[in-house]
Amino acid sequence: LALVHTHTHTPQLPPSPPPPPLFKSRAPFYIYSKRLGEKMLEIQPSENPLNHSLTASPPADAEEKKSGYNFKMTERESRGKYTSFRSQRGSRHSMSTMPPIGEHEEDTASPQGVSVREEGGLRRRGGYQRIDMQGDSFGGKGDLNFITVDWFSDRNDARQRKRAFRDRNKRRIPRCLGVCSNWYYNIQGWFVLLLVGISSAVTGAVIHQLSRWFSGLKFGYCSGYGFWVSRTLCCAETTSTVCPAWSNWSEILLPTGSRGTFWFDYFIYVTMGTIFALTSSYICSMYSPLSLGSGIAGTKVVLGGFIIKNFLAGTTLLIKSVGLVLAVASGLSLGLEGPMVHIACCFGAIFTRMFPKYKENEAMKREIFSASAAAGVTAAFGAPLGGVLFSLEAMSSYFPHKTMWRSFWCAISTAVALKYFNPYADGSSRLVQFMVFYRGESWMWFELIPFAILGIVGGIAGAVFIRLNVKLHAVRRNVTWFRRNRTMEVGIIAAVSCLIAFSNVFAAEGQAFLLQHLFSHCTELEMSLDDSMTHALCDKGEKHVTKFMLLLLAVALGRFVLTTITFGSQVPSGLFMPTLAIGACVGRLVGWLVSSWHDSVGDTWPFEGCQGRTDCIFPSLYAVVGAAAFLGGTTRLTVSLAVIMLELTGGLDYIVPLMVAVVPSKWVGDAFGKEGIFDQLITLQGYPHINQAMELGSDARASDIMSTQVITLTKCNETIQTLEEICSNHGYQGYPIVGNRHDRRIIGLITRRDIESALRENEDTMPGTNVAFSLEGLPGRAVDYIDLSNCVDKHPIIVRPTMPADRVLDMFKGLGLRYIFVSDENGALLGVIKKKDMLKHIRVEKKLREQGDRMDSADSEGQSRRRSRLMREQWSFDSNFRAYSRLRL
């Protein structure tokens, strides 16, 4: 089957004898042809092979209208001397119209004779057209188009640009202009971080207040002060269970004395919560799919050195903020802490585009993003120190000393602005979200044992939560109904959550209200918050305590199940607040058990220290420790988590109990798997990311990982036209330079950005003009060439093919490289190792290791079954022999 395509004629099938039937399926499929410039045609099979309909989709934009058609790309797989084409239903049809992938053939777009392997694009005649190629897709995320950031080159470019800027300012007259210019250049980063901090604080305060207002709207509205006042502020001055300033919907819409007010309020509560969740899911999935989920996994990938198109765009920021408000207010078991990190990094990306120092340097942008992550945690928890440590421990792959100081500055800016707006304290002057204070000695030495037990339980619960999320993600990906009805799934989850929460005193008011009660001692609660939840937690009757202990246990289990189902659904969702609530419920239960033990045995061992004290065991302290233990088991955080809990509760005296709980939760969680929930999300979503904990489990060499098909440029044989064709047909972000086709010694490396800049500067130059990347040994005069030698990196990272892959992985981790070239002893180029090649090798090793473990377990199970069968046969023989012996006797 031959396909012909020109810019002036419609693609047609040439008249030829009817070929034999190639299509077992009637489903349409796409055919790839290299002669068509990496473009696809759609064929609709029919019974007569000559009647197959050949169609092409209409032009997508003005640039593609010039070529006439918008063709779709396909995945190519090499099968010997044939190329396999995959139809929409997965059937394959082998066609021998082109040589196998990897064979060299002469092509006008690739003078070196190397075929395109992973990237493709559109050509344009009559000039150079810049196409933002994003490289090869990875892990099924081809629509996101990840580009690797070369930290090494970007840092070097930043240093050179800074030196050139200072040298130019030294020659300025008067000298004060140069001093002011240098001063402005140095403060750009600090000013960007100040803007990020203030914007994050304002956005966080607005999201907190709006989510509270929409959440209260499910019950009614504030008739005493105005409908725009949230329920928390409306009833802030009321210490009883009755709030005269608040009116429920049954009091507003139903006549006085009507029956069924409870069921009417129940119906409004469930209906409005479901509507909020459906609206959030629809807005985010329709207008900005990248705003779904927590955002921490994608932010870690960006900070790790990859670019995700539109992930930090202004549209993502706006849609995620609106969707987050509605999702939190709907009553779903989620929080806003993780999305706030994503929102703060969006502000960092927006403000860096305004300053030339950061606009074109991706490595310096990552330093701003790391500081922005600290601002996001500060805006969510009011914890500036915890935010800095969270960015260092959980987010950043590259965190130099100056980034630590800048993150601290950004977190301080956020905290100061947040102090002014004060969205947590309900009118008081404190910034702490859940202030705790226990009179006297808050804990004794023997209580470290139950604290450690809480850590162990938290580690096990975190491992179970991660495992269930992995299974649920596979179900959502493989089951057709879940793929087609993601928004409906959110509505069902929201309806079930509201149905369970309304009649439960520990769940109706939201997670923040629950944590405020669980973290507070009964003496403080009875003085400040004398409501139904306080009575449930602090009444002393034996039957009452047993009843509400069982109810609190049911709340913990129900919230665990709902959080497992909700996290990963089609809404912006955070994990911190639901996990804290689950751990606080379990910790309060353990505190009740220890307190009951003390009441039964009195001030005997081990409670000798309680003599003369009114309050000895504080169940609320156990709630704080349990919350930290469960969050640590889920996220595998340690130092940053302890500091966040200190700043969240304002309790510096409780650092030892927190550390005693966090460390066992980390140990137990790592025993089930080294990756926390965020690293698992990166794996599940197919994001490319090299984690600092990644290791290789084999003795692989660099030659086992490298790609041998490399698009190269020659030292002095290129022209403007060949460079245009290479940039239009290949999406690589850098090209190695060799001597010529026969001399493969590496001269240097030039980035795509420098080639595009040179082509724009020489747009009016003749296409046949020669380009020189090195002035040594030119065959003609130097004036006949366009000199690009200043743009060439003459010292790329080169390794030998025998280097262990472990050392190559360490180089990617420590230096932040994009490419590592492999050469022989003479310096001839053998191949290239991209960061994505290393990631693919790690994943292949992991799959092979898992398959080997399954085979070993299957072998051991087979041996066990054979051993059990032999034992049963031996037992049967012995029994029969004994019966036969008795019969003879």
PDB file of C-alpha atoms in Angstrom, residues 589-781:
ATOM      1  CA  LEU A 589      -9.561   6.995  71.964  1.00  0.00           C
ATOM      2  CA  VAL A 590      -6.165   5.826  73.245  1.00  0.00           C
ATOM      3  CA  GLY A 591      -6.112   8.769  75.648  1.00  0.00           C
ATOM      4  CA  TRP A 592      -9.537   7.765  76.955  1.00  0.00           C
ATOM      5  CA  LEU A 593      -8.265   4.221  77.543  1.00  0.00           C
ATOM      6  CA  VAL A 594      -5.217   5.438  79.478  1.00  0.00           C
ATOM      7  CA  SER A 595      -7.389   7.831  81.487  1.00  0.00           C
ATOM      8  CA  SER A 596      -9.826   4.997  82.310  1.00  0.00           C
ATOM      9  CA  TRP A 597      -6.873   2.863  83.418  1.00  0.00           C
ATOM     10  CA  HIS A 598      -5.788   5.669  85.762  1.00  0.00           C
ATOM     11  CA  ASP A 599      -9.291   6.021  87.175  1.00  0.00           C
ATOM     12  CA  SER A 600      -9.431   2.287  87.898  1.00  0.00           C
ATOM     13  CA  VAL A 601      -6.032   1.876  89.611  1.00  0.00           C
ATOM     14  CA  GLY A 602      -5.696   5.307  91.175  1.00  0.00           C
ATOM     15  CA  ASP A 603      -2.368   6.987  91.931  1.00  0.00           C
ATOM     16  CA  THR A 604      -0.478   3.714  92.128  1.00  0.00           C
ATOM     17  CA  TRP A 605       2.265   2.503  89.783  1.00  0.00           C
ATOM     18  CA  PRO A 606       2.810   3.792  87.143  1.00  0.00           C
ATOM     19  CA  PHE A 607       0.721   6.834  88.100  1.00  0.00           C
ATOM     20  CA  GLU A 608       2.649   7.864  91.237  1.00  0.00           C
ATOM     21  CA  GLY A 609       3.360  11.255  89.658  1.00  0.00           C
ATOM     22  CA  CYS A 610      -0.366  12.041  89.565  1.00  0.00           C
ATOM     23  CA  GLN A 611      -0.645  12.469  93.337  1.00  0.00           C
ATOM     24  CA  GLY A 612      -1.982  15.906  94.229  1.00  0.00           C
ATOM     25  CA  ARG A 613      -2.863  16.799  90.647  1.00  0.00           C
ATOM     26  CA  THR A 614      -6.362  17.534  89.391  1.00  0.00           C
ATOM     27  CA  ASP A 615      -5.618  16.645  85.778  1.00  0.00           C
ATOM     28  CA  CYS A 616      -3.021  13.990  85.121  1.00  0.00           C
ATOM     29  CA  ILE A 617      -3.830  12.268  81.805  1.00  0.00           C
ATOM     30  CA  PHE A 618      -4.761  14.528  78.903  1.00  0.00           C
ATOM     31  CA  PRO A 619      -6.576  12.623  76.103  1.00  0.00           C
ATOM     32  CA  SER A 620      -6.308  15.754  73.963  1.00  0.00           C
ATOM     33  CA  LEU A 621      -2.495  15.412  73.931  1.00  0.00           C
ATOM     34  CA  TYR A 622      -2.923  11.885  72.621  1.00  0.00           C
ATOM     35  CA  ALA A 623      -5.079  13.352  69.854  1.00  0.00           C
ATOM     36  CA  VAL A 624      -2.237  15.671  68.801  1.00  0.00           C
ATOM     37  CA  VAL A 625       0.282  12.821  68.864  1.00  0.00           C
ATOM     38  CA  GLY A 626      -2.056  10.486  66.969  1.00  0.00           C
ATOM     39  CA  ALA A 627      -2.653  13.093  64.271  1.00  0.00           C
ATOM     40  CA  ALA A 628       1.096  13.472  63.734  1.00  0.00           C
ATOM     41  CA  ALA A 629       1.601   9.691  63.691  1.00  0.00           C
ATOM     42  CA  PHE A 630      -1.046   9.047  61.035  1.00  0.00           C
ATOM     43  CA  LEU A 631       0.123  11.901  58.826  1.00  0.00           C
ATOM     44  CA  GLY A 632       3.716  10.701  59.156  1.00  0.00           C
ATOM     45  CA  GLY A 633       2.769   7.158  58.184  1.00  0.00           C
ATOM     46  CA  THR A 634       1.002   8.415  55.073  1.00  0.00           C
ATOM     47  CA  THR A 635       3.485  11.029  53.847  1.00  0.00           C
ATOM     48  CA  ARG A 636       6.702   9.643  55.470  1.00  0.00           C
ATOM     49  CA  LEU A 637       7.604  13.099  56.746  1.00  0.00           C
ATOM     50  CA  THR A 638       9.642  13.463  59.936  1.00  0.00           C
ATOM     51  CA  VAL A 639      11.324  16.748  60.883  1.00  0.00           C
ATOM     52  CA  SER A 640       9.039  19.046  58.926  1.00  0.00           C
ATOM     53  CA  LEU A 641       5.962  17.249  60.266  1.00  0.00           C
ATOM     54  CA  ALA A 642       7.045  17.675  63.888  1.00  0.00           C
ATOM     55  CA  VAL A 643       7.699  21.379  63.352  1.00  0.00           C
ATOM     56  CA  ILE A 644       4.383  21.867  61.527  1.00  0.00           C
ATOM     57  CA  MET A 645       2.512  20.250  64.424  1.00  0.00           C
ATOM     58  CA  LEU A 646       4.332  22.492  66.897  1.00  0.00           C
ATOM     59  CA  GLU A 647       3.379  25.613  64.978  1.00  0.00           C
ATOM     60  CA  LEU A 648      -0.125  24.303  64.325  1.00  0.00           C
ATOM     61  CA  THR A 649      -0.843  23.816  68.043  1.00  0.00           C
ATOM     62  CA  GLY A 650       1.551  26.295  69.606  1.00  0.00           C
ATOM     63  CA  GLY A 651       2.828  23.626  72.018  1.00  0.00           C
ATOM     64  CA  LEU A 652       6.616  23.645  72.290  1.00  0.00           C
ATOM     65  CA  ASP A 653       6.514  21.348  75.351  1.00  0.00           C
ATOM     66  CA  TYR A 654       5.172  18.483  73.248  1.00  0.00           C
ATOM     67  CA  ILE A 655       8.144  18.071  70.914  1.00  0.00           C
ATOM     68  CA  VAL A 656       9.297  14.835  72.600  1.00  0.00           C
ATOM     69  CA  PRO A 657       5.905  13.046  72.332  1.00  0.00           C
ATOM     70  CA  LEU A 658       5.632  14.138  68.700  1.00  0.00           C
ATOM     71  CA  MET A 659       9.091  12.854  67.843  1.00  0.00           C
ATOM     72  CA  VAL A 660       8.454   9.578  69.686  1.00  0.00           C
ATOM     73  CA  ALA A 661       5.349   9.031  67.535  1.00  0.00           C
ATOM     74  CA  VAL A 662       6.711  10.260  64.194  1.00  0.00           C
ATOM     75  CA  VAL A 663       9.861   8.111  64.170  1.00  0.00           C
ATOM     76  CA  PRO A 664       8.077   4.730  64.623  1.00  0.00           C
ATOM     77  CA  SER A 665       5.479   5.708  62.025  1.00  0.00           C
ATOM     78  CA  LYS A 666       8.296   6.361  59.546  1.00  0.00           C
ATOM     79  CA  TRP A 667      10.028   3.049  60.379  1.00  0.00           C
ATOM     80  CA  VAL A 668       6.889   0.956  60.165  1.00  0.00           C
ATOM     81  CA  GLY A 669       5.736   2.667  56.991  1.00  0.00           C
ATOM     82  CA  ASP A 670       9.116   2.129  55.313  1.00  0.00           C
ATOM     83  CA  ALA A 671       8.909  -1.545  56.215  1.00  0.00           C
ATOM     84  CA  PHE A 672       5.925  -1.830  53.852  1.00  0.00           C
ATOM     85  CA  GLY A 673       7.376   0.430  51.149  1.00  0.00           C
ATOM     86  CA  LYS A 674       9.902   3.255  50.892  1.00  0.00           C
ATOM     87  CA  GLU A 675       7.608   5.586  48.942  1.00  0.00           C
ATOM     88  CA  GLY A 676       5.065   7.864  50.586  1.00  0.00           C
ATOM     89  CA  ILE A 677       1.717   8.769  49.116  1.00  0.00           C
ATOM     90  CA  PHE A 678       3.117  11.610  46.990  1.00  0.00           C
ATOM     91  CA  ASP A 679       5.847   9.450  45.454  1.00  0.00           C
ATOM     92  CA  GLN A 680       3.258   6.775  44.744  1.00  0.00           C
ATOM     93  CA  LEU A 681       1.086   9.369  43.008  1.00  0.00           C
ATOM     94  CA  ILE A 682       4.027  10.315  40.797  1.00  0.00           C
ATOM     95  CA  THR A 683       4.408   6.667  39.799  1.00  0.00           C
ATOM     96  CA  LEU A 684       0.683   6.101  39.275  1.00  0.00           C
ATOM     97  CA  GLN A 685       0.227   9.202  37.150  1.00  0.00           C
ATOM     98  CA  GLY A 686       3.238   8.363  35.005  1.00  0.00           C
ATOM     99  CA  TYR A 687       5.194  11.497  35.885  1.00  0.00           C
ATOM    100  CA  PRO A 688       8.958  11.399  35.216  1.00  0.00           C
ATOM    101  CA  HIS A 689      10.814  12.084  38.433  1.00  0.00           C
ATOM    102  CA  ILE A 690      14.132  10.932  39.845  1.00  0.00           C
ATOM    103  CA  ASN A 691      13.688  10.576  43.561  1.00  0.00           C
ATOM    104  CA  GLN A 692      16.719  10.963  45.782  1.00  0.00           C
ATOM    105  CA  ALA A 693      15.938   7.569  47.315  1.00  0.00           C
ATOM    106  CA  MET A 694      15.983   5.770  43.949  1.00  0.00           C
ATOM    107  CA  GLU A 695      18.596   3.055  43.575  1.00  0.00           C
ATOM    108  CA  LEU A 696      19.469   0.470  40.971  1.00  0.00           C
ATOM    109  CA  GLY A 697      19.338  -3.193  41.832  1.00  0.00           C
ATOM    110  CA  SER A 698      21.631  -4.550  39.112  1.00  0.00           C
ATOM    111  CA  ASP A 699      25.176  -4.258  37.778  1.00  0.00           C
ATOM    112  CA  ALA A 700      24.106  -2.386  34.653  1.00  0.00           C
ATOM    113  CA  ARG A 701      26.581  -0.227  32.753  1.00  0.00           C
ATOM    114  CA  ALA A 702      26.181   3.017  30.868  1.00  0.00           C
ATOM    115  CA  SER A 703      26.149   1.093  27.603  1.00  0.00           C
ATOM    116  CA  ASP A 704      23.022  -0.775  28.775  1.00  0.00           C
ATOM    117  CA  ILE A 705      21.035   2.443  29.199  1.00  0.00           C
ATOM    118  CA  MET A 706      22.248   4.733  26.422  1.00  0.00           C
ATOM    119  CA  SER A 707      20.354   5.475  23.209  1.00  0.00           C
ATOM    120  CA  THR A 708      22.470   4.826  20.147  1.00  0.00           C
ATOM    121  CA  GLN A 709      20.347   6.760  17.651  1.00  0.00           C
ATOM    122  CA  VAL A 710      21.399  10.369  18.163  1.00  0.00           C
ATOM    123  CA  ILE A 711      20.652  13.406  16.019  1.00  0.00           C
ATOM    124  CA  THR A 712      24.042  15.056  15.565  1.00  0.00           C
ATOM    125  CA  LEU A 713      25.345  18.228  13.951  1.00  0.00           C
ATOM    126  CA  THR A 714      28.659  18.457  12.131  1.00  0.00           C
ATOM    127  CA  LYS A 715      31.292  21.026  12.934  1.00  0.00           C
ATOM    128  CA  CYS A 716      31.196  22.983   9.669  1.00  0.00           C
ATOM    129  CA  ASN A 717      28.925  21.142   7.196  1.00  0.00           C
ATOM    130  CA  GLU A 718      25.573  22.551   8.333  1.00  0.00           C
ATOM    131  CA  THR A 719      23.555  25.296   6.648  1.00  0.00           C
ATOM    132  CA  ILE A 720      20.670  27.501   7.645  1.00  0.00           C
ATOM    133  CA  GLN A 721      18.288  25.224   5.766  1.00  0.00           C
ATOM    134  CA  THR A 722      19.468  22.005   7.413  1.00  0.00           C
ATOM    135  CA  LEU A 723      19.221  23.593  10.857  1.00  0.00           C
ATOM    136  CA  GLU A 724      15.657  24.728  10.122  1.00  0.00           C
ATOM    137  CA  GLU A 725      14.704  21.239   9.007  1.00  0.00           C
ATOM    138  CA  ILE A 726      16.302  19.592  12.032  1.00  0.00           C
ATOM    139  CA  CYS A 727      14.569  21.935  14.474  1.00  0.00           C
ATOM    140  CA  SER A 728      11.230  21.500  12.701  1.00  0.00           C
ATOM    141  CA  ASN A 729      11.414  17.705  12.593  1.00  0.00           C
ATOM    142  CA  HIS A 730      12.995  16.933  15.955  1.00  0.00           C
ATOM    143  CA  GLY A 731      12.015  18.100  19.398  1.00  0.00           C
ATOM    144  CA  TYR A 732      15.240  17.490  21.276  1.00  0.00           C
ATOM    145  CA  GLN A 733      16.430  20.322  23.493  1.00  0.00           C
ATOM    146  CA  GLY A 734      20.113  19.873  22.638  1.00  0.00           C
ATOM    147  CA  TYR A 735      22.267  18.455  19.837  1.00  0.00           C
ATOM    148  CA  PRO A 736      25.811  17.093  20.076  1.00  0.00           C
ATOM    149  CA  ILE A 737      28.369  18.400  17.578  1.00  0.00           C
ATOM    150  CA  VAL A 738      30.829  15.988  15.944  1.00  0.00           C
ATOM    151  CA  GLY A 739      33.629  16.473  13.417  1.00  0.00           C
ATOM    152  CA  ASN A 740      31.828  15.005  10.394  1.00  0.00           C
ATOM    153  CA  ARG A 741      30.005  11.872   9.336  1.00  0.00           C
ATOM    154  CA  HIS A 742      33.131   9.774   9.586  1.00  0.00           C
ATOM    155  CA  ASP A 743      34.821  11.545  12.517  1.00  0.00           C
ATOM    156  CA  ARG A 744      32.423  11.033  15.458  1.00  0.00           C
ATOM    157  CA  ARG A 745      34.561  12.761  18.068  1.00  0.00           C
ATOM    158  CA  ILE A 746      32.497  15.067  20.251  1.00  0.00           C
ATOM    159  CA  ILE A 747      33.239  18.760  19.716  1.00  0.00           C
ATOM    160  CA  GLY A 748      30.583  20.120  22.080  1.00  0.00           C
ATOM    161  CA  LEU A 749      26.874  20.612  22.644  1.00  0.00           C
ATOM    162  CA  ILE A 750      24.495  23.327  21.483  1.00  0.00           C
ATOM    163  CA  THR A 751      21.018  23.828  22.877  1.00  0.00           C
ATOM    164  CA  ARG A 752      17.874  24.189  20.846  1.00  0.00           C
ATOM    165  CA  ARG A 753      17.286  27.620  22.318  1.00  0.00           C
ATOM    166  CA  ASP A 754      20.609  28.922  20.941  1.00  0.00           C
ATOM    167  CA  ILE A 755      19.891  27.467  17.495  1.00  0.00           C
ATOM    168  CA  GLU A 756      16.452  29.096  17.413  1.00  0.00           C
ATOM    169  CA  SER A 757      17.921  32.421  18.489  1.00  0.00           C
ATOM    170  CA  ALA A 758      20.558  32.247  15.729  1.00  0.00           C
ATOM    171  CA  LEU A 759      17.929  31.369  13.125  1.00  0.00           C
ATOM    172  CA  ARG A 760      15.777  34.314  14.142  1.00  0.00           C
ATOM    173  CA  GLU A 761      18.759  36.676  13.945  1.00  0.00           C
ATOM    174  CA  ASN A 762      19.648  35.369  10.457  1.00  0.00           C
ATOM    175  CA  GLU A 763      16.112  35.086   9.130  1.00  0.00           C
ATOM    176  CA  ASP A 764      16.986  37.124   6.009  1.00  0.00           C
ATOM    177  CA  THR A 765      20.129  35.115   5.265  1.00  0.00           C
ATOM    178  CA  MET A 766      20.224  32.759   2.303  1.00  0.00           C
ATOM    179  CA  PRO A 767      19.185  29.183   3.237  1.00  0.00           C
ATOM    180  CA  GLY A 768      22.400  27.757   1.810  1.00  0.00           C
ATOM    181  CA  THR A 769      24.671  29.832   4.064  1.00  0.00           C
ATOM    182  CA  ASN A 770      27.090  27.646   6.015  1.00  0.00           C
ATOM    183  CA  VAL A 771      27.128  27.529   9.806  1.00  0.00           C
ATOM    184  CA  ALA A 772      30.281  26.835  11.837  1.00  0.00           C
ATOM    185  CA  PHE A 773      30.222  25.562  15.397  1.00  0.00           C
ATOM    186  CA  SER A 774      34.011  25.617  15.649  1.00  0.00           C
ATOM    187  CA  LEU A 775      36.506  27.854  13.838  1.00  0.00           C
ATOM    188  CA  GLU A 776      39.324  25.327  13.974  1.00  0.00           C
ATOM    189  CA  GLY A 777      40.178  23.649  10.670  1.00  0.00           C
ATOM    190  CA  LEU A 778      37.546  25.332   8.486  1.00  0.00           C
ATOM    191  CA  PRO A 779      37.863  24.375   4.795  1.00  0.00           C
ATOM    192  CA  GLY A 780      37.257  27.969   3.668  1.00  0.00           C
ATOM    193  CA  ARG A 781      37.311  31.536   4.929  1.00  0.00           C
TER     194      ARG A 781
END
